[in-house]
Amino acid sequence: MYMAIYLKKYKGLKDDLMFLSPCIAKKTEIESKRGQGLIRYNVTFSALMKHIRDSNVSLSSCPEVDDIIDYGMGAIFPKPGGLREYMEYYMGMETLITQVEGEHRAYEYLKNFAKRAKSNSKVTPVLIDILNCETGCIQGTATNICGKTNKTI
C-alpha cells in the first residue's frame, strides 16, 4: 500500500496497479476505505499459477533474470519474527516484543492479552509481531506450497 501511495501521489502514476500476493487477506485491505482505490487488481500466487497452468505457459521459454536486488532488512518481513527482528535492530534487544504465529495461537494470545492488559498484572510488550500463517506470509493462504493449494477467494 505504501508503494501504491508513493507511485500515485508522489510520482503521479495514472496507470492501474496490480498487487501480487501470497495472502487472501490483502483483498480486504486493498478494497477497504483505507486502500483508497489505489490498487485496481488483486492477484494471488494461487490464481497466477492457475492461470499459467490453464494457459499452458512454458516458464522455461521466459528469459532468465539474474539481477540481484538488495532488499536490505525489508526481506525479513514476510518470515516469522521478521518484524520483531527488524524492530529489535532499531530499538534494542531489551525492548519487549512478542512474536506469535499461527491462527489458533494468535487468537488465543489476543484473548489472553486483553485479560492481562485489563488486570495490569503483567508487563505488556511494546509491539506484538503476530502472523495468521504459522510459516509466515510468503507461504500464506493464497499460495501453492508442496502441491497443496490453500483456500482462495
Coordinates of C-alpha atoms in Angstrom, one line a residue, residues 1-99:
M1 CA 0.0 0.0 0.0
Y2 CA 2.9 2.4 0.7
M3 CA 4.3 1.8 -2.7
A4 CA 0.9 2.5 -4.3
I5 CA 0.6 5.7 -2.3
Y6 CA 4.2 6.7 -3.4
L7 CA 3.6 5.9 -7.1
K8 CA 0.2 7.6 -7.3
K9 CA 0.6 10.6 -5.0
Y10 CA 4.3 11.5 -5.4
K11 CA 5.2 10.1 -8.8
G12 CA 1.9 10.9 -10.5
L13 CA 1.3 7.5 -11.9
K14 CA -2.0 7.2 -13.7
D15 CA -1.8 3.5 -14.7
D16 CA -3.8 0.8 -12.9
L17 CA -1.8 -1.1 -10.3
M18 CA -1.9 -4.8 -9.6
F19 CA -0.9 -6.4 -6.2
L20 CA 0.6 -9.9 -6.4
S21 CA 0.3 -11.5 -3.0
P22 CA 0.5 -14.8 -1.1
C23 CA -2.3 -13.7 1.2
I24 CA -6.1 -13.6 0.6
A25 CA -6.5 -11.0 3.4
K26 CA -4.8 -8.4 1.1
K27 CA -8.0 -8.4 -0.9
T28 CA -9.8 -6.9 2.1
E29 CA -7.0 -4.4 2.7
I30 CA -7.0 -3.3 -1.0
E31 CA -10.8 -2.9 -1.2
S32 CA -11.1 -1.1 2.1
K33 CA -11.7 2.6 2.5
R34 CA -8.1 2.8 3.7
G35 CA -7.0 1.3 0.4
Q36 CA -8.3 4.5 -1.2
G37 CA -8.9 2.6 -4.5
L38 CA -5.1 2.9 -5.3
I39 CA -4.8 -0.7 -6.4
R40 CA -7.1 -2.0 -9.1
Y41 CA -6.3 -5.7 -9.2
N42 CA -5.5 -8.2 -6.5
V43 CA -3.9 -11.4 -7.8
T44 CA -2.9 -14.2 -5.5
F45 CA 0.0 -16.5 -6.1
S46 CA -2.5 -19.4 -6.5
A47 CA -4.5 -17.5 -9.1
L48 CA -1.4 -16.6 -11.0
M49 CA -0.1 -20.2 -11.0
K50 CA -3.6 -21.5 -12.1
H51 CA -3.6 -19.0 -15.0
I52 CA -0.1 -20.1 -16.0
R53 CA -1.2 -23.8 -15.9
D54 CA -4.5 -23.3 -17.6
S55 CA -2.9 -21.2 -20.4
N56 CA -0.1 -23.7 -20.9
V57 CA 2.5 -21.0 -20.4
S58 CA 6.0 -22.5 -20.5
L59 CA 8.1 -20.8 -17.9
S60 CA 11.2 -22.3 -19.5
S61 CA 10.6 -20.1 -22.5
C62 CA 10.8 -16.9 -20.4
P63 CA 14.2 -15.2 -20.3
E64 CA 16.2 -15.7 -17.1
V65 CA 16.8 -12.6 -15.0
D66 CA 19.9 -12.7 -12.9
D67 CA 19.7 -9.2 -11.4
I68 CA 20.3 -9.4 -7.7
I69 CA 18.3 -6.9 -5.8
D70 CA 19.3 -6.0 -2.3
Y71 CA 16.1 -5.5 -0.3
G72 CA 18.0 -4.9 2.9
M73 CA 16.1 -5.6 6.1
G74 CA 12.8 -5.5 4.1
A75 CA 13.4 -9.1 3.0
I76 CA 12.9 -10.3 6.6
F77 CA 9.3 -9.0 7.0
P78 CA 7.4 -12.0 5.4
K79 CA 9.2 -14.6 7.6
P80 CA 8.1 -15.5 11.1
G81 CA 9.5 -13.0 13.5
G82 CA 10.7 -10.6 10.7
L83 CA 9.0 -7.5 12.2
R84 CA 10.3 -8.4 15.7
E85 CA 13.8 -8.8 14.3
Y86 CA 13.7 -5.5 12.5
M87 CA 12.3 -3.6 15.5
E88 CA 14.9 -5.1 17.8
Y89 CA 17.7 -4.0 15.5
Y90 CA 16.5 -0.4 15.9
M91 CA 15.0 -0.4 19.4
G92 CA 17.4 -2.8 21.1
M93 CA 17.2 -6.3 22.3
E94 CA 15.9 -5.1 25.7
T95 CA 12.7 -3.9 24.2
L96 CA 9.9 -6.3 25.0
I97 CA 8.5 -7.5 21.6
T98 CA 6.3 -10.6 21.5
Q99 CA 6.2 -12.9 18.4

